[in-house]
């Protein structure tokens, strides 16, 4: 979800007028469900084994894109791909899986929305891009939402540790988005996704083997892990890059607004997780800040 600059958008067709909202909604539902699947599977697998399964399956789904464009991936490019794979997949996926063991799925879904703000903040701090007063206000609003989210109580306990993990994952997404923009622009997006996910899978595999659970893993957890890899990671990326190619990155990235809504809705509908007042307030603050940061100056 963090490499929209990789594909040059084409002019939308008339069919896109009805197809685009449908595909944006479908992608939001798919990516929003990932937090529910992690909530189901992480307690049985553990964070790193679950992430390793997810990365292996996701990279296999996307591998045809890499094979088609393999000539463009010279040896000197692979260290950058491995770094992006670690920061854009291995580490944030593990942090979200860690959070899923400790708090409802909606918490992570809301924290994930900070990705857009962190992308702007990293670009300002490390690459000298202007942030502007509007985005500065948006950042303050976003962090206020994080404080509200962490201050709530879920079933009598604090979700602070899960919130910290989810926000840290969003920060790594923001870092990797800037790396992709500067070092991987111009390469075929699907192939880059396959390469970075494959590198991330190789990086996590030794740790997954070492941490593999000794007790049997429930069937529902295996199904959730497969859905994470094949549907949320593999098919989700394919659909996302299809949208970028047809309508461009600025419009495709609006799927960010749908993730917390679907994440909370799936968890409420299928896991019977409650939506607390602090979650609602925090979600409104963070989503409002993202909307403010994305507005074009008049």
CSV table of C-alpha atoms in Angstrom, one decimal, residues 3-297:
chain,number,residue,atom,x,y,z
A,3,UNK,CA,4.4,2.4,-3.3
A,4,UNK,CA,1.9,4.4,-5.3
A,5,UNK,CA,4.6,6.3,-7.3
A,6,UNK,CA,5.7,3.1,-9.0
A,7,UNK,CA,3.1,3.0,-11.7
A,8,UNK,CA,2.4,5.7,-14.2
A,9,UNK,CA,-1.4,6.3,-14.3
A,10,UNK,CA,-3.3,6.0,-17.5
A,11,UNK,CA,-6.4,8.0,-18.5
A,12,UNK,CA,-9.5,6.5,-16.9
A,13,UNK,CA,-12.1,5.0,-19.1
A,14,UNK,CA,-15.8,5.5,-18.9
A,15,UNK,CA,-16.2,2.1,-17.4
A,16,UNK,CA,-14.1,3.3,-14.5
A,17,UNK,CA,-16.9,5.7,-13.4
A,18,UNK,CA,-18.8,2.8,-11.9
A,19,UNK,CA,-15.9,0.3,-11.5
A,20,UNK,CA,-13.6,2.5,-9.4
A,21,UNK,CA,-15.9,2.9,-6.4
A,22,UNK,CA,-16.7,-0.8,-6.5
A,23,UNK,CA,-13.0,-1.7,-6.5
A,24,UNK,CA,-12.1,0.9,-3.8
A,25,UNK,CA,-14.8,-0.6,-1.6
A,26,UNK,CA,-13.6,-4.1,-2.3
A,27,UNK,CA,-10.0,-3.2,-1.5
A,28,UNK,CA,-11.0,-1.5,1.7
A,29,UNK,CA,-13.0,-4.5,2.7
A,30,UNK,CA,-10.1,-6.9,1.9
A,31,UNK,CA,-7.4,-4.8,3.7
A,32,UNK,CA,-9.7,-4.0,6.5
A,33,UNK,CA,-10.3,-7.7,7.1
A,34,UNK,CA,-6.6,-8.3,7.6
A,35,UNK,CA,-6.8,-7.0,11.2
A,36,UNK,CA,-9.6,-9.5,11.9
A,37,UNK,CA,-7.6,-12.4,10.5
A,38,UNK,CA,-4.5,-11.4,12.5
A,39,UNK,CA,-6.7,-11.2,15.6
A,40,UNK,CA,-7.8,-14.8,15.0
A,41,UNK,CA,-4.5,-16.3,14.0
A,42,UNK,CA,-1.9,-14.5,16.0
A,43,UNK,CA,-2.6,-16.1,19.4
A,44,UNK,CA,-2.0,-19.6,17.9
A,45,UNK,CA,0.9,-18.8,15.6
A,46,UNK,CA,2.7,-16.1,17.4
A,47,UNK,CA,3.6,-12.8,15.6
A,48,UNK,CA,6.6,-13.8,13.6
A,49,UNK,CA,5.5,-17.3,12.4
A,50,UNK,CA,2.2,-15.8,11.3
A,51,UNK,CA,3.9,-13.0,9.4
A,52,UNK,CA,6.3,-15.5,7.7
A,53,UNK,CA,3.3,-17.6,6.4
A,54,UNK,CA,1.6,-14.4,5.2
A,55,UNK,CA,4.7,-13.2,3.4
A,56,UNK,CA,5.5,-16.5,1.7
A,57,UNK,CA,1.9,-16.8,0.4
A,58,UNK,CA,1.6,-13.2,-0.7
A,59,UNK,CA,4.9,-13.2,-2.6
A,60,UNK,CA,3.9,-16.4,-4.4
A,61,UNK,CA,0.7,-14.8,-5.6
A,62,UNK,CA,2.7,-11.9,-6.9
A,63,UNK,CA,5.6,-13.8,-8.3
A,64,UNK,CA,4.3,-13.8,-11.9
A,65,UNK,CA,4.8,-10.0,-12.0
A,66,UNK,CA,8.4,-10.4,-10.9
A,67,UNK,CA,9.1,-13.2,-13.5
A,68,UNK,CA,7.7,-11.0,-16.2
A,69,UNK,CA,10.0,-8.1,-15.5
A,70,UNK,CA,13.0,-9.9,-14.0
A,71,UNK,CA,15.4,-8.3,-16.4
A,72,UNK,CA,14.9,-4.9,-14.8
A,73,UNK,CA,16.0,-6.2,-11.4
A,74,UNK,CA,19.8,-6.0,-11.6
A,75,UNK,CA,21.9,-7.3,-8.6
A,76,UNK,CA,22.7,-3.8,-7.3
A,77,UNK,CA,19.0,-3.2,-6.7
A,78,UNK,CA,18.4,-6.1,-4.4
A,79,UNK,CA,19.8,-4.6,-1.2
A,80,UNK,CA,17.3,-1.7,-1.6
A,81,UNK,CA,14.5,-4.2,-2.2
A,82,UNK,CA,15.5,-6.1,0.9
A,83,UNK,CA,15.5,-2.9,3.0
A,84,UNK,CA,12.1,-1.9,1.7
A,85,UNK,CA,10.8,-5.4,2.3
A,86,UNK,CA,12.0,-5.3,5.9
A,87,UNK,CA,10.5,-1.8,6.6
A,88,UNK,CA,7.4,-2.1,4.5
A,89,UNK,CA,6.3,-5.7,5.3
A,90,UNK,CA,8.3,-7.8,7.8
A,91,UNK,CA,8.6,-5.3,10.6
A,92,UNK,CA,5.1,-3.6,10.4
A,93,UNK,CA,3.3,-6.9,9.8
A,94,UNK,CA,5.0,-8.3,12.9
A,95,UNK,CA,4.1,-5.3,14.9
A,96,UNK,CA,0.4,-5.5,13.9
A,97,UNK,CA,0.4,-9.3,14.7
A,98,UNK,CA,1.9,-8.4,18.1
A,99,UNK,CA,-0.9,-5.9,18.6
A,100,UNK,CA,-3.5,-8.4,17.5
A,101,UNK,CA,-2.5,-10.7,20.4
A,102,UNK,CA,-3.2,-7.9,22.9
A,103,UNK,CA,-6.1,-5.8,21.7
A,104,UNK,CA,-9.2,-5.8,19.5
A,105,UNK,CA,-8.7,-5.7,15.8
A,106,UNK,CA,-10.2,-2.2,15.5
A,107,UNK,CA,-7.4,-0.7,17.5
A,108,UNK,CA,-4.8,-1.7,14.9
A,109,UNK,CA,-7.1,-0.7,12.1
A,110,UNK,CA,-7.4,2.8,13.5
A,111,UNK,CA,-3.6,3.1,14.3
A,112,UNK,CA,-2.8,2.1,10.7
A,113,UNK,CA,-4.4,5.3,9.5
A,114,UNK,CA,-1.4,7.3,10.8
A,115,UNK,CA,0.6,6.0,7.8
A,116,UNK,CA,-0.3,9.0,5.6
A,117,UNK,CA,0.7,11.4,8.3
A,118,UNK,CA,4.0,9.6,9.0
A,119,UNK,CA,4.8,9.6,5.3
A,120,UNK,CA,4.6,13.4,5.3
A,121,UNK,CA,6.5,13.7,8.6
A,122,UNK,CA,9.4,11.5,7.4
A,123,UNK,CA,9.6,13.4,4.1
A,124,UNK,CA,9.9,16.7,6.1
A,125,UNK,CA,12.4,15.5,8.7
A,126,UNK,CA,14.8,13.5,6.5
A,127,UNK,CA,14.2,14.8,2.9
A,128,UNK,CA,13.6,18.5,3.4
A,129,UNK,CA,10.0,18.5,1.9
A,130,UNK,CA,7.8,21.3,3.1
A,131,UNK,CA,5.1,20.3,5.5
A,132,UNK,CA,3.0,23.5,5.6
A,133,UNK,CA,0.7,24.7,8.3
A,134,UNK,CA,-2.2,22.5,7.2
A,135,UNK,CA,-0.3,19.3,7.5
A,136,UNK,CA,1.3,20.5,10.8
A,137,UNK,CA,-2.2,20.9,12.2
A,138,UNK,CA,-3.2,17.5,10.8
A,139,UNK,CA,-0.2,15.9,12.5
A,140,UNK,CA,-1.2,17.4,15.9
A,141,UNK,CA,-4.8,16.1,15.4
A,142,UNK,CA,-3.5,12.7,14.4
A,143,UNK,CA,-1.3,12.4,17.5
A,144,UNK,CA,-4.1,13.6,19.7
A,145,UNK,CA,-6.2,10.7,18.3
A,146,UNK,CA,-3.4,8.3,19.2
A,147,UNK,CA,-3.3,9.6,22.7
A,148,UNK,CA,-7.1,9.2,23.0
A,149,UNK,CA,-6.9,5.7,21.5
A,150,UNK,CA,-4.2,4.6,24.0
A,151,UNK,CA,-6.0,6.1,27.0
A,152,UNK,CA,-9.1,4.0,26.6
A,153,UNK,CA,-9.9,0.8,28.4
A,154,UNK,CA,-10.8,-2.5,26.7
A,155,UNK,CA,-12.4,-5.1,28.9
A,156,UNK,CA,-10.9,-3.4,31.9
A,157,UNK,CA,-7.3,-3.3,30.5
A,158,UNK,CA,-5.3,-0.7,28.7
A,159,UNK,CA,-4.6,-1.1,24.9
A,160,UNK,CA,-1.6,1.2,25.2
A,161,UNK,CA,1.0,-1.5,24.2
A,162,UNK,CA,-1.0,-2.5,21.2
A,163,UNK,CA,-1.5,1.1,20.2
A,164,UNK,CA,2.2,1.7,20.4
A,165,UNK,CA,2.9,-1.3,18.2
A,166,UNK,CA,0.3,-0.2,15.6
A,167,UNK,CA,1.5,3.4,15.5
A,168,UNK,CA,5.1,2.1,15.2
A,169,UNK,CA,4.1,-0.1,12.2
A,170,UNK,CA,2.5,3.0,10.6
A,171,UNK,CA,5.7,4.9,11.1
A,172,UNK,CA,7.7,2.1,9.3
A,173,UNK,CA,5.2,2.3,6.5
A,174,UNK,CA,5.9,6.0,6.3
A,175,UNK,CA,9.6,5.5,6.1
A,176,UNK,CA,9.4,2.8,3.5
A,177,UNK,CA,7.0,5.0,1.3
A,178,UNK,CA,9.7,7.6,1.1
A,179,UNK,CA,12.4,5.0,0.3
A,180,UNK,CA,10.3,3.6,-2.5
A,181,UNK,CA,9.6,7.1,-3.9
A,182,UNK,CA,13.3,7.9,-4.0
A,183,UNK,CA,15.0,4.6,-5.0
A,184,UNK,CA,12.5,2.4,-6.7
A,185,UNK,CA,10.4,4.8,-8.8
A,186,UNK,CA,10.0,3.7,-12.4
A,187,UNK,CA,10.1,0.0,-11.8
A,188,UNK,CA,7.0,-2.1,-12.4
A,189,UNK,CA,4.9,-1.9,-9.3
A,190,UNK,CA,3.7,-5.5,-9.1
A,191,UNK,CA,7.2,-6.8,-9.6
A,192,UNK,CA,8.5,-4.5,-6.8
A,193,UNK,CA,5.8,-5.8,-4.5
A,194,UNK,CA,6.7,-9.4,-5.3
A,195,UNK,CA,10.4,-8.7,-4.8
A,196,UNK,CA,10.0,-6.9,-1.5
A,197,UNK,CA,7.6,-9.4,-0.1
A,198,UNK,CA,9.9,-12.2,-1.1
A,199,UNK,CA,12.9,-10.6,0.5
A,200,UNK,CA,10.8,-10.0,3.7
A,201,UNK,CA,9.7,-13.7,3.7
A,202,UNK,CA,13.4,-14.8,3.5
A,203,UNK,CA,14.3,-12.4,6.3
A,204,UNK,CA,11.6,-13.7,8.7
A,205,UNK,CA,11.9,-17.4,7.8
A,206,UNK,CA,14.7,-18.3,10.3
A,207,UNK,CA,13.0,-16.4,13.1
A,208,UNK,CA,9.7,-18.1,12.3
A,209,UNK,CA,11.2,-21.5,12.4
A,210,UNK,CA,12.8,-20.8,15.8
A,211,UNK,CA,9.6,-19.4,17.2
A,212,UNK,CA,7.2,-21.9,15.6
A,213,UNK,CA,4.6,-23.0,18.3
A,214,UNK,CA,5.0,-26.4,19.8
A,215,UNK,CA,1.2,-26.9,20.2
A,216,UNK,CA,-1.1,-27.7,17.3
A,217,UNK,CA,-2.5,-24.8,15.4
A,218,UNK,CA,-6.3,-24.6,15.1
A,219,UNK,CA,-7.8,-25.0,11.6
A,220,UNK,CA,-9.5,-21.6,11.8
A,221,UNK,CA,-6.1,-20.0,12.5
A,222,UNK,CA,-4.6,-21.7,9.4
A,223,UNK,CA,-7.5,-20.5,7.3
A,224,UNK,CA,-7.0,-17.0,8.6
A,225,UNK,CA,-3.3,-17.1,7.9
A,226,UNK,CA,-4.0,-18.3,4.3
A,227,UNK,CA,-6.5,-15.5,3.9
A,228,UNK,CA,-3.9,-13.0,5.1
A,229,UNK,CA,-1.4,-14.2,2.6
A,230,UNK,CA,-3.4,-15.0,-0.5
A,231,UNK,CA,-6.3,-12.5,-0.2
A,232,UNK,CA,-5.2,-9.5,1.9
A,233,UNK,CA,-1.5,-9.5,0.7
A,234,UNK,CA,-1.4,-11.1,-2.7
A,235,UNK,CA,-4.8,-10.3,-4.2
A,236,UNK,CA,-5.0,-6.9,-2.3
A,237,UNK,CA,-1.7,-5.7,-3.9
A,238,UNK,CA,-2.9,-6.8,-7.4
A,239,UNK,CA,-6.1,-4.9,-7.0
A,240,UNK,CA,-4.4,-1.8,-5.6
A,241,UNK,CA,-1.9,-1.6,-8.5
A,242,UNK,CA,-4.8,-2.1,-10.9
A,243,UNK,CA,-6.4,1.0,-9.4
A,244,UNK,CA,-3.2,3.0,-9.5
A,245,UNK,CA,-2.8,2.2,-13.2
A,246,UNK,CA,-6.3,3.2,-14.1
A,247,UNK,CA,-7.0,6.2,-11.8
A,248,UNK,CA,-3.6,7.3,-10.5
A,249,UNK,CA,-2.1,7.2,-7.0
A,250,UNK,CA,-3.8,10.2,-5.4
A,251,UNK,CA,-7.2,8.7,-5.9
A,252,UNK,CA,-6.2,5.2,-5.2
A,253,UNK,CA,-4.7,6.1,-1.8
A,254,UNK,CA,-8.1,7.3,-0.7
A,255,UNK,CA,-8.7,3.6,0.3
A,256,UNK,CA,-6.8,4.6,3.5
A,257,UNK,CA,-10.1,6.2,4.7
A,258,UNK,CA,-11.9,2.9,4.4
A,259,UNK,CA,-9.5,0.6,6.3
A,260,UNK,CA,-10.5,1.6,9.9
A,261,UNK,CA,-14.2,1.6,9.0
A,262,UNK,CA,-14.0,-2.0,7.5
A,263,UNK,CA,-11.5,-3.1,10.2
A,264,UNK,CA,-13.8,-2.1,13.0
A,265,UNK,CA,-16.9,-3.3,11.2
A,266,UNK,CA,-15.5,-6.8,10.5
A,267,UNK,CA,-14.4,-7.2,14.1
A,268,UNK,CA,-17.7,-6.1,15.4
A,269,UNK,CA,-19.7,-8.3,13.0
A,270,UNK,CA,-17.7,-11.5,13.1
A,271,UNK,CA,-15.7,-11.4,16.3
A,272,UNK,CA,-18.3,-9.6,18.4
A,273,UNK,CA,-15.8,-6.9,19.4
A,274,UNK,CA,-17.3,-3.8,20.9
A,275,UNK,CA,-16.7,-0.3,19.6
A,276,UNK,CA,-15.9,2.0,22.5
A,277,UNK,CA,-16.3,5.7,22.8
A,278,UNK,CA,-12.5,6.3,22.8
A,279,UNK,CA,-12.1,4.2,19.6
A,280,UNK,CA,-14.8,6.3,17.9
A,281,UNK,CA,-13.3,9.6,19.0
A,282,UNK,CA,-9.8,8.5,18.2
A,283,UNK,CA,-10.9,7.3,14.8
A,284,UNK,CA,-12.6,10.6,14.0
A,285,UNK,CA,-9.6,12.6,15.0
A,286,UNK,CA,-7.1,10.4,13.0
A,287,UNK,CA,-9.3,10.2,9.9
A,288,UNK,CA,-10.1,13.9,10.1
A,289,UNK,CA,-6.4,14.6,10.3
A,290,UNK,CA,-5.7,12.4,7.3
A,291,UNK,CA,-8.4,14.1,5.3
A,292,UNK,CA,-7.0,17.5,6.2
A,293,UNK,CA,-3.5,16.5,5.2
A,294,UNK,CA,-4.7,15.3,1.8
A,295,UNK,CA,-6.7,18.5,0.9
A,296,UNK,CA,-5.2,20.6,-1.9
A,297,UNK,CA,-4.5,24.2,-1.0
